[in-house]
mmCIF file of C-alpha atoms in Angstrom:
data_model
loop_
_atom_site.group_PDB
_atom_site.id
_atom_site.type_symbol
_atom_site.label_atom_id
_atom_site.label_comp_id
_atom_site.label_asym_id
_atom_site.label_seq_id
_atom_site.Cartn_x
_atom_site.Cartn_y
_atom_site.Cartn_z
ATOM 1 C CA MET A 1313 -46.796 -13.660 73.273
ATOM 2 C CA ALA A 1314 -45.777 -16.350 70.779
ATOM 3 C CA GLN A 1315 -43.831 -15.009 67.810
ATOM 4 C CA THR A 1316 -42.545 -16.444 64.544
ATOM 5 C CA LEU A 1317 -39.146 -15.578 63.109
ATOM 6 C CA TYR A 1318 -38.075 -16.292 59.544
ATOM 7 C CA LEU A 1319 -34.287 -16.029 59.554
ATOM 8 C CA MET A 1320 -32.781 -16.429 56.112
ATOM 9 C CA ARG A 1321 -29.533 -16.290 54.208
ATOM 10 C CA HIS A 1322 -28.920 -13.723 51.459
ATOM 11 C CA GLY A 1323 -28.974 -14.523 47.728
ATOM 12 C CA GLU A 1324 -25.935 -15.466 45.662
ATOM 13 C CA THR A 1325 -23.185 -12.832 45.503
ATOM 14 C CA LEU A 1326 -20.239 -12.157 43.222
ATOM 15 C CA PHE A 1327 -17.833 -13.685 45.777
ATOM 16 C CA ASN A 1328 -20.088 -16.768 46.164
ATOM 17 C CA LYS A 1329 -19.869 -17.226 42.413
ATOM 18 C CA GLN A 1330 -16.101 -16.699 42.409
ATOM 19 C CA LYS A 1331 -15.692 -19.109 45.373
ATOM 20 C CA ARG A 1332 -14.106 -16.395 47.491
ATOM 21 C CA VAL A 1333 -14.345 -16.192 51.272
ATOM 22 C CA GLN A 1334 -17.005 -13.674 52.251
ATOM 23 C CA GLY A 1335 -17.451 -12.907 55.902
ATOM 24 C CA TRP A 1336 -17.130 -9.321 57.069
ATOM 25 C CA CYS A 1337 -16.127 -8.255 53.550
ATOM 26 C CA ASP A 1338 -18.967 -7.787 51.086
ATOM 27 C CA SER A 1339 -19.846 -8.130 47.429
ATOM 28 C CA PRO A 1340 -23.042 -7.399 45.479
ATOM 29 C CA LEU A 1341 -25.819 -9.821 44.634
ATOM 30 C CA THR A 1342 -25.539 -11.418 41.199
ATOM 31 C CA GLU A 1343 -28.477 -11.582 38.788
ATOM 32 C CA THR A 1344 -28.980 -15.130 40.057
ATOM 33 C CA GLY A 1345 -28.926 -13.831 43.634
ATOM 34 C CA ILE A 1346 -31.659 -11.314 42.846
ATOM 35 C CA GLU A 1347 -33.736 -14.073 41.204
ATOM 36 C CA GLN A 1348 -33.244 -16.268 44.284
ATOM 37 C CA ALA A 1349 -34.492 -13.456 46.511
ATOM 38 C CA GLN A 1350 -37.517 -13.105 44.216
ATOM 39 C CA GLN A 1351 -38.181 -16.844 44.593
ATOM 40 C CA ALA A 1352 -38.035 -16.459 48.375
ATOM 41 C CA ARG A 1353 -40.455 -13.503 48.156
ATOM 42 C CA ASP A 1354 -42.801 -15.599 46.002
ATOM 43 C CA TYR A 1355 -42.607 -18.469 48.517
ATOM 44 C CA PHE A 1356 -43.673 -16.190 51.374
ATOM 45 C CA GLN A 1357 -46.500 -14.763 49.239
ATOM 46 C CA ARG A 1358 -47.774 -18.225 48.250
ATOM 47 C CA GLN A 1359 -47.806 -19.225 51.923
ATOM 48 C CA GLY A 1360 -49.685 -16.058 52.864
ATOM 49 C CA ILE A 1361 -46.871 -15.004 55.212
ATOM 50 C CA LEU A 1362 -46.928 -11.286 56.033
ATOM 51 C CA PHE A 1363 -44.238 -9.636 58.133
ATOM 52 C CA ASP A 1364 -44.755 -7.164 60.956
ATOM 53 C CA ARG A 1365 -41.068 -6.229 61.266
ATOM 54 C CA ALA A 1366 -37.985 -6.644 59.060
ATOM 55 C CA TYR A 1367 -34.286 -6.673 59.949
ATOM 56 C CA SER A 1368 -31.053 -7.380 58.133
ATOM 57 C CA SER A 1369 -27.386 -7.551 58.940
ATOM 58 C CA THR A 1370 -25.448 -4.367 58.198
ATOM 59 C CA GLN A 1371 -23.987 -5.955 55.068
ATOM 60 C CA GLU A 1372 -25.190 -4.935 51.614
ATOM 61 C CA ARG A 1373 -25.904 -8.479 50.382
ATOM 62 C CA ALA A 1374 -28.344 -9.092 53.242
ATOM 63 C CA THR A 1375 -30.023 -5.687 52.988
ATOM 64 C CA ASP A 1376 -30.429 -5.978 49.214
ATOM 65 C CA THR A 1377 -31.979 -9.440 49.624
ATOM 66 C CA LEU A 1378 -34.431 -8.088 52.195
ATOM 67 C CA LYS A 1379 -35.459 -5.210 49.910
ATOM 68 C CA VAL A 1380 -36.484 -7.697 47.208
ATOM 69 C CA ILE A 1381 -38.630 -9.628 49.685
ATOM 70 C CA THR A 1382 -40.499 -6.837 51.448
ATOM 71 C CA ASP A 1383 -41.239 -3.123 51.167
ATOM 72 C CA LEU A 1384 -41.372 -2.797 54.955
ATOM 73 C CA PRO A 1385 -39.060 -0.299 56.621
ATOM 74 C CA TYR A 1386 -36.175 -2.285 58.089
ATOM 75 C CA GLN A 1387 -33.513 -2.021 60.763
ATOM 76 C CA GLN A 1388 -29.906 -3.096 60.237
ATOM 77 C CA LEU A 1389 -28.363 -5.070 63.107
ATOM 78 C CA LYS A 1390 -24.601 -5.568 63.476
ATOM 79 C CA GLY A 1391 -25.262 -8.686 65.534
ATOM 80 C CA LEU A 1392 -26.612 -10.450 62.412
ATOM 81 C CA LYS A 1393 -23.330 -9.953 60.497
ATOM 82 C CA GLU A 1394 -21.516 -12.902 58.986
ATOM 83 C CA MET A 1395 -18.628 -14.657 60.721
ATOM 84 C CA ASN A 1396 -15.284 -12.861 60.501
ATOM 85 C CA PHE A 1397 -12.810 -15.015 58.556
ATOM 86 C CA GLY A 1398 -9.760 -12.902 59.474
ATOM 87 C CA ILE A 1399 -6.908 -12.874 56.945
ATOM 88 C CA PHE A 1400 -8.863 -15.218 54.664
ATOM 89 C CA GLU A 1401 -11.424 -12.510 53.800
ATOM 90 C CA ALA A 1402 -11.855 -12.136 50.001
ATOM 91 C CA GLN A 1403 -9.313 -14.933 49.402
ATOM 92 C CA PRO A 1404 -10.064 -18.125 47.409
ATOM 93 C CA GLU A 1405 -12.041 -20.590 49.576
ATOM 94 C CA LEU A 1406 -9.474 -23.331 48.942
ATOM 95 C CA LEU A 1407 -6.991 -21.451 51.190
ATOM 96 C CA LEU A 1408 -9.206 -21.885 54.275
ATOM 97 C CA PRO A 1409 -8.028 -24.329 56.950
ATOM 98 C CA LYS A 1410 -9.625 -27.786 56.729
ATOM 99 C CA PHE A 1411 -12.206 -28.800 59.340
ATOM 100 C CA ARG A 1412 -11.008 -31.054 62.129
ATOM 101 C CA PRO A 1413 -11.946 -34.746 61.663
ATOM 102 C CA GLY A 1414 -15.619 -35.229 62.548
ATOM 103 C CA SER A 1415 -16.404 -31.495 62.636
ATOM 104 C CA ASN A 1416 -18.980 -29.663 60.490
ATOM 105 C CA SER A 1417 -17.581 -26.166 61.050
ATOM 106 C CA PHE A 1418 -14.384 -24.179 61.466
ATOM 107 C CA GLU A 1419 -15.003 -24.129 65.253
ATOM 108 C CA ASP A 1420 -12.133 -21.942 66.578
ATOM 109 C CA LEU A 1421 -9.689 -22.619 63.714
ATOM 110 C CA LEU A 1422 -9.887 -19.033 62.370
ATOM 111 C CA VAL A 1423 -9.133 -17.312 65.687
ATOM 112 C CA PRO A 1424 -5.311 -17.409 65.257
ATOM 113 C CA TYR A 1425 -5.829 -15.682 61.887
ATOM 114 C CA GLY A 1426 -7.903 -12.791 63.276
ATOM 115 C CA GLY A 1427 -11.263 -14.473 62.700
ATOM 116 C CA GLU A 1428 -14.144 -15.503 64.948
ATOM 117 C CA ASP A 1429 -15.004 -18.760 66.683
ATOM 118 C CA ILE A 1430 -18.272 -20.214 65.274
ATOM 119 C CA TYR A 1431 -19.630 -20.509 68.835
ATOM 120 C CA GLN A 1432 -18.991 -16.785 69.442
ATOM 121 C CA VAL A 1433 -20.835 -16.060 66.195
ATOM 122 C CA GLY A 1434 -23.784 -18.181 67.320
ATOM 123 C CA LYS A 1435 -23.944 -16.402 70.666
ATOM 124 C CA ARG A 1436 -23.759 -12.979 68.984
ATOM 125 C CA VAL A 1437 -26.621 -13.835 66.622
ATOM 126 C CA TYR A 1438 -28.660 -15.439 69.416
ATOM 127 C CA ASP A 1439 -28.249 -12.463 71.781
ATOM 128 C CA THR A 1440 -29.235 -10.033 69.002
ATOM 129 C CA ILE A 1441 -32.375 -11.997 68.097
ATOM 130 C CA ILE A 1442 -33.510 -12.491 71.699
ATOM 131 C CA GLU A 1443 -33.054 -8.791 72.468
ATOM 132 C CA ILE A 1444 -35.145 -7.749 69.454
ATOM 133 C CA LEU A 1445 -37.932 -10.316 69.932
ATOM 134 C CA ALA A 1446 -38.241 -9.594 73.657
ATOM 135 C CA LYS A 1447 -38.521 -5.853 72.969
ATOM 136 C CA GLU A 1448 -40.672 -5.681 69.834
ATOM 137 C CA GLN A 1449 -43.432 -8.171 70.697
ATOM 138 C CA VAL A 1450 -44.900 -8.578 67.197
ATOM 139 C CA GLN A 1451 -46.246 -11.720 65.600
ATOM 140 C CA THR A 1452 -44.083 -12.300 62.506
ATOM 141 C CA ASN A 1453 -40.494 -11.178 61.964
ATOM 142 C CA LEU A 1454 -38.142 -11.411 58.972
ATOM 143 C CA MET A 1455 -34.373 -11.269 59.452
ATOM 144 C CA VAL A 1456 -31.813 -11.641 56.657
ATOM 145 C CA SER A 1457 -28.376 -12.840 57.691
ATOM 146 C CA HIS A 1458 -25.624 -15.202 56.480
ATOM 147 C CA GLY A 1459 -24.730 -18.886 56.193
ATOM 148 C CA ALA A 1460 -22.159 -19.292 58.979
ATOM 149 C CA ALA A 1461 -24.155 -16.924 61.205
ATOM 150 C CA LEU A 1462 -27.226 -19.155 60.811
ATOM 151 C CA TYR A 1463 -25.184 -22.296 61.410
ATOM 152 C CA GLY A 1464 -23.585 -20.782 64.511
ATOM 153 C CA LEU A 1465 -27.066 -20.056 65.870
ATOM 154 C CA VAL A 1466 -28.186 -23.648 65.229
ATOM 155 C CA LEU A 1467 -25.107 -24.863 67.153
ATOM 156 C CA LYS A 1468 -25.832 -22.397 69.987
ATOM 157 C CA LEU A 1469 -29.353 -23.817 70.287
ATOM 158 C CA GLY A 1470 -27.948 -27.354 70.461
ATOM 159 C CA GLN A 1471 -29.913 -28.416 67.388
ATOM 160 C CA GLU A 1472 -28.681 -30.328 64.355
ATOM 161 C CA LEU A 1473 -29.448 -29.891 60.699
ATOM 162 C CA PRO A 1474 -30.810 -32.975 58.913
ATOM 163 C CA GLN A 1475 -28.221 -35.081 57.120
ATOM 164 C CA GLY A 1476 -27.378 -33.514 53.763
ATOM 165 C CA PHE A 1477 -29.284 -30.254 54.345
ATOM 166 C CA ARG A 1478 -27.191 -27.220 53.448
ATOM 167 C CA LEU A 1479 -27.913 -23.613 54.315
ATOM 168 C CA GLY A 1480 -27.681 -22.506 50.686
ATOM 169 C CA ASN A 1481 -28.462 -19.061 49.303
ATOM 170 C CA CYS A 1482 -31.867 -17.824 50.526
ATOM 171 C CA ALA A 1483 -32.341 -20.852 52.819
ATOM 172 C CA ILE A 1484 -34.901 -20.009 55.513
ATOM 173 C CA CYS A 1485 -34.920 -21.136 59.146
ATOM 174 C CA GLN A 1486 -38.326 -20.810 60.794
ATOM 175 C CA PHE A 1487 -38.259 -20.297 64.564
ATOM 176 C CA ASP A 1488 -40.906 -20.094 67.248
ATOM 177 C CA TYR A 1489 -40.230 -17.698 70.113
ATOM 178 C CA SER A 1490 -42.175 -17.799 73.357
ATOM 179 C CA ASP A 1491 -41.336 -17.047 76.994
ATOM 180 C CA GLY A 1492 -37.722 -16.269 76.135
ATOM 181 C CA GLU A 1493 -37.225 -19.583 74.294
ATOM 182 C CA LEU A 1494 -36.152 -19.745 70.648
ATOM 183 C CA ASN A 1495 -36.840 -23.040 68.835
ATOM 184 C CA LEU A 1496 -35.995 -24.018 65.264
ATOM 185 C CA VAL A 1497 -39.157 -25.638 63.886
ATOM 186 C CA SER A 1498 -38.666 -25.785 60.094
ATOM 187 C CA LEU A 1499 -36.018 -25.529 57.394
ATOM 188 C CA ILE A 1500 -37.167 -24.151 54.045
ATOM 189 C CA ASP A 1501 -35.442 -24.043 50.674
ATOM 190 C CA PRO A 1502 -37.589 -21.648 48.611
ATOM 191 C CA LEU A 1503 -35.564 -22.449 45.484
ATOM 192 C CA THR A 1504 -36.747 -26.077 45.493
ATOM 193 C CA ASN A 1505 -39.945 -25.632 47.571
ATOM 194 C CA GLN A 1506 -38.530 -28.103 50.100
ATOM 195 C CA LYS A 1507 -39.724 -27.745 53.687
ATOM 196 C CA ILE A 1508 -38.466 -29.925 56.525
ATOM 197 C CA ASP A 1509 -40.355 -29.785 59.817
ATOM 198 C CA LEU A 1510 -38.161 -30.563 62.822
#
C-alpha cells in the first residue's frame, strides 16, 4: 500500500530565538512559533490534507507543534528526537565547532564532545519511520521532528536539498512510502507557501 508521510520541523522556540543550541535539551515554543504552527495547519487545510495517524518526537517543542496542527491522538517516538549536541547543549550557537571545508553538516564533529554523528541521527530517524509505516499501513501520516533530524534523514536517503533551501521552522518534507522504500518527493515552506517538487 502506498503511503504519504509529512515530516516537519517544529515551530520557533525560545532557544531558537536566543540562538542557543537545542538538541536533546528543550525549550517552549514562542508566540511566533505557535503562529508558524498555525500557518502550517492552515496550509494542510487549504490543500485538503487529512491525516490518518500523527506522531511527534518525545520533545515538548515537537509535541506542542503537532497539537496546533491536528486534534488527532498522537504517539511520541524517541527515534524522532533531535540530534544530541553533547556539551554544547543550551550553549550559544557560536561555540559550536565549524563545519569541515565543503561540508553542510557537523558530520561526526560532535562525537568527541558527547554528541551524535549526523549519519547515526539519520539512521535512527529512518529506522523509526520505516518501522511505523510498515506496521500501521494507513494512507497519510504526520510526524513532527527537528531540523538536524530531518537533514540526517535526507543524507541517509542519499538525497540533496536544493541550493539555498533551508529546513527552517515548520518546514515540511513530503515522502512517498511504498514496498519498503521511502522517497522524498517535495519540500514545503508553509510560511512562504513555497513548494519544491523533487
